[in-house]
PDB file of C-alpha atoms in Angstrom:
ATOM      1  CA  MET M  18     -28.936 -31.296 -27.110  1.00  0.00           C
ATOM      2  CA  LEU M  19     -29.654 -32.402 -23.630  1.00  0.00           C
ATOM      3  CA  HIS M  20     -26.958 -33.502 -21.275  1.00  0.00           C
ATOM      4  CA  SER M  21     -27.393 -36.182 -18.755  1.00  0.00           C
ATOM      5  CA  GLY M  22     -24.992 -36.682 -15.963  1.00  0.00           C
ATOM      6  CA  SER M  23     -24.627 -37.289 -12.310  1.00  0.00           C
ATOM      7  CA  TYR M  24     -23.379 -35.007  -9.632  1.00  0.00           C
ATOM      8  CA  VAL M  25     -21.403 -36.238  -6.671  1.00  0.00           C
ATOM      9  CA  TYR M  26     -21.234 -33.956  -3.699  1.00  0.00           C
ATOM     10  CA  ILE M  27     -18.407 -34.451  -1.267  1.00  0.00           C
ATOM     11  CA  GLY M  28     -18.010 -32.565   1.919  1.00  0.00           C
ATOM     12  CA  GLN M  29     -17.540 -32.654   5.550  1.00  0.00           C
ATOM     13  CA  PHE M  30     -20.545 -31.984   7.713  1.00  0.00           C
ATOM     14  CA  ASN M  31     -18.522 -30.480  10.671  1.00  0.00           C
ATOM     15  CA  VAL M  32     -16.038 -27.870   9.553  1.00  0.00           C
ATOM     16  CA  PRO M  33     -13.068 -27.882  11.854  1.00  0.00           C
ATOM     17  CA  ARG M  34     -12.938 -24.878  14.271  1.00  0.00           C
ATOM     18  CA  LYS M  35      -9.677 -23.451  12.738  1.00  0.00           C
ATOM     19  CA  GLN M  36     -11.481 -23.048   9.383  1.00  0.00           C
ATOM     20  CA  GLN M  37     -14.562 -21.426  10.936  1.00  0.00           C
ATOM     21  CA  LYS M  38     -12.594 -18.541  12.468  1.00  0.00           C
ATOM     22  CA  VAL M  39     -11.026 -16.788   9.509  1.00  0.00           C
ATOM     23  CA  SER M  40      -9.888 -13.286  10.310  1.00  0.00           C
ATOM     24  CA  GLY M  41      -7.354 -10.799   8.858  1.00  0.00           C
ATOM     25  CA  ARG M  42      -5.480 -10.867  12.018  1.00  0.00           C
ATOM     26  CA  TYR M  43      -4.133 -14.350  10.990  1.00  0.00           C
ATOM     27  CA  PHE M  44      -2.282 -12.966   8.048  1.00  0.00           C
ATOM     28  CA  THR M  45       0.344 -10.918   9.950  1.00  0.00           C
ATOM     29  CA  PRO M  46       1.440 -10.917  13.496  1.00  0.00           C
ATOM     30  CA  ARG M  47       0.447  -7.946  15.663  1.00  0.00           C
ATOM     31  CA  LEU M  48       3.130  -5.301  16.036  1.00  0.00           C
ATOM     32  CA  THR M  49       2.928  -3.118  19.173  1.00  0.00           C
ATOM     33  CA  LEU M  50       4.955   0.068  19.071  1.00  0.00           C
ATOM     34  CA  LYS M  51       5.923   1.954  22.167  1.00  0.00           C
ATOM     35  CA  ARG M  52       5.370   5.701  22.458  1.00  0.00           C
ATOM     36  CA  LEU M  53       8.264   7.834  21.152  1.00  0.00           C
ATOM     37  CA  SER M  54      10.238  10.141  23.359  1.00  0.00           C
ATOM     38  CA  GLU M  55      10.178  13.760  22.581  1.00  0.00           C
ATOM     39  CA  GLU M  56      13.623  13.497  20.965  1.00  0.00           C
ATOM     40  CA  GLU M  57      12.487  10.545  18.898  1.00  0.00           C
ATOM     41  CA  CYS M  58       9.422  12.315  17.811  1.00  0.00           C
ATOM     42  CA  TYR M  59      11.376  15.321  16.546  1.00  0.00           C
ATOM     43  CA  HIS M  60      13.897  12.929  14.765  1.00  0.00           C
ATOM     44  CA  VAL M  61      11.079  11.115  12.977  1.00  0.00           C
ATOM     45  CA  ILE M  62       9.512  14.469  11.803  1.00  0.00           C
ATOM     46  CA  ASP M  63      12.893  15.831  10.651  1.00  0.00           C
ATOM     47  CA  ARG M  64      13.951  12.554   8.874  1.00  0.00           C
ATOM     48  CA  THR M  65      10.581  12.297   7.209  1.00  0.00           C
ATOM     49  CA  LEU M  66      10.775  15.863   5.930  1.00  0.00           C
ATOM     50  CA  ASP M  67      14.384  15.410   4.666  1.00  0.00           C
ATOM     51  CA  GLU M  68      14.661  16.372   1.007  1.00  0.00           C
ATOM     52  CA  THR M  69      10.955  17.367   0.781  1.00  0.00           C
ATOM     53  CA  GLY M  70      11.659  21.178   1.048  1.00  0.00           C
ATOM     54  CA  VAL M  71       9.037  21.318   3.753  1.00  0.00           C
ATOM     55  CA  VAL M  72       9.979  22.593   7.287  1.00  0.00           C
ATOM     56  CA  PHE M  73       7.982  22.370  10.486  1.00  0.00           C
ATOM     57  CA  GLU M  74       8.666  25.258  12.873  1.00  0.00           C
ATOM     58  CA  GLU M  75       9.913  24.248  16.293  1.00  0.00           C
ATOM     59  CA  THR M  76       6.624  25.315  17.889  1.00  0.00           C
ATOM     60  CA  ILE M  77       4.797  22.943  15.578  1.00  0.00           C
ATOM     61  CA  LYS M  78       7.040  20.015  16.528  1.00  0.00           C
ATOM     62  CA  GLU M  79       6.545  20.842  20.181  1.00  0.00           C
ATOM     63  CA  LYS M  80       2.706  20.915  19.720  1.00  0.00           C
ATOM     64  CA  VAL M  81       2.804  17.599  17.861  1.00  0.00           C
ATOM     65  CA  TYR M  82       4.656  15.990  20.671  1.00  0.00           C
ATOM     66  CA  GLU M  83       2.488  17.657  23.311  1.00  0.00           C
ATOM     67  CA  TYR M  84      -0.736  16.496  21.561  1.00  0.00           C
ATOM     68  CA  THR M  85       0.291  12.945  20.550  1.00  0.00           C
ATOM     69  CA  GLU M  86       2.550  12.134  23.513  1.00  0.00           C
ATOM     70  CA  GLY M  87       4.633  10.200  21.107  1.00  0.00           C
ATOM     71  CA  HIS M  88       1.931   7.825  19.930  1.00  0.00           C
ATOM     72  CA  PRO M  89       3.199   6.636  16.491  1.00  0.00           C
ATOM     73  CA  TYR M  90      -0.188   6.506  14.693  1.00  0.00           C
ATOM     74  CA  GLU M  91      -1.326   9.825  16.008  1.00  0.00           C
ATOM     75  CA  LEU M  92       2.070  11.326  15.100  1.00  0.00           C
ATOM     76  CA  GLN M  93       1.779  10.046  11.533  1.00  0.00           C
ATOM     77  CA  VAL M  94      -1.793  11.214  10.945  1.00  0.00           C
ATOM     78  CA  LEU M  95      -1.304  14.683  12.524  1.00  0.00           C
ATOM     79  CA  CYS M  96       2.045  15.305  10.656  1.00  0.00           C
ATOM     80  CA  PHE M  97       0.455  14.169   7.347  1.00  0.00           C
ATOM     81  CA  ASN M  98      -2.315  16.750   7.874  1.00  0.00           C
ATOM     82  CA  LEU M  99       0.180  19.465   8.867  1.00  0.00           C
ATOM     83  CA  TYR M 100       2.276  18.619   5.807  1.00  0.00           C
ATOM     84  CA  ASP M 101      -0.823  18.683   3.603  1.00  0.00           C
ATOM     85  CA  ASN M 102      -1.791  22.168   4.995  1.00  0.00           C
ATOM     86  CA  GLY M 103       1.757  23.674   4.687  1.00  0.00           C
ATOM     87  CA  ILE M 104       2.089  26.839   2.579  1.00  0.00           C
ATOM     88  CA  LYS M 105       5.149  27.361   0.434  1.00  0.00           C
ATOM     89  CA  GLY M 106       7.108  24.600   2.231  1.00  0.00           C
ATOM     90  CA  ARG M 107       6.577  26.019   5.746  1.00  0.00           C
ATOM     91  CA  VAL M 108       4.314  24.645   8.368  1.00  0.00           C
ATOM     92  CA  THR M 109       3.435  27.291  11.034  1.00  0.00           C
ATOM     93  CA  LEU M 110       0.930  27.831  13.856  1.00  0.00           C
ATOM     94  CA  ASP M 111      -1.470  29.078  11.083  1.00  0.00           C
ATOM     95  CA  GLN M 112      -1.825  25.565   9.918  1.00  0.00           C
ATOM     96  CA  TRP M 113      -2.128  23.943  13.313  1.00  0.00           C
ATOM     97  CA  SER M 114      -5.993  24.343  13.700  1.00  0.00           C
ATOM     98  CA  PRO M 115      -7.039  23.125  10.320  1.00  0.00           C
ATOM     99  CA  ALA M 116      -4.663  20.168  10.476  1.00  0.00           C
ATOM    100  CA  LEU M 117      -5.752  19.239  13.975  1.00  0.00           C
ATOM    101  CA  ASN M 118      -9.456  19.368  12.979  1.00  0.00           C
ATOM    102  CA  GLU M 119      -8.754  17.087  10.118  1.00  0.00           C
ATOM    103  CA  THR M 120      -6.839  14.748  12.248  1.00  0.00           C
ATOM    104  CA  LEU M 121      -9.641  14.496  14.778  1.00  0.00           C
ATOM    105  CA  LEU M 122     -12.118  13.778  11.883  1.00  0.00           C
ATOM    106  CA  GLU M 123      -9.826  10.938  10.716  1.00  0.00           C
ATOM    107  CA  PHE M 124      -9.609   9.523  14.215  1.00  0.00           C
ATOM    108  CA  ARG M 125     -13.467   9.449  14.329  1.00  0.00           C
ATOM    109  CA  ARG M 126     -13.602   7.681  10.941  1.00  0.00           C
ATOM    110  CA  ASP M 127     -10.950   5.144  12.140  1.00  0.00           C
ATOM    111  CA  GLY M 128     -13.114   4.327  15.156  1.00  0.00           C
ATOM    112  CA  MET M 129     -11.010   6.361  17.612  1.00  0.00           C
ATOM    113  CA  GLY M 130     -13.993   8.626  18.408  1.00  0.00           C
ATOM    114  CA  TRP M 131     -13.041   8.850  22.048  1.00  0.00           C
ATOM    115  CA  TYR M 132     -10.646  11.643  20.961  1.00  0.00           C
ATOM    116  CA  VAL M 133     -13.428  13.907  19.844  1.00  0.00           C
TER     117      VAL M 133
END
């Protein structure tokens, strides 16, 4: 059975500028975080590790702050990799190099290649 019908196309020739510039940045406002102080950095690490059974040695926390200078994103990525490389609930200097290497690779993948 053949169908016959008509189609009506309705549209606007010129799309308004607001509709032309669709970007993910319009979905949420930008949030700019300040760098954390050394004390704040240690506090974030300790609070994050609460009840995990994992402990970062003081030298590790010092190196984390020294390397990240309190940058929240860098702190998160580096501490995640340190945590992931921890052995029997303890993160020591033995885990520093492997975790730092993984962190630098992640920064490169995230478009932060100027670190490497």
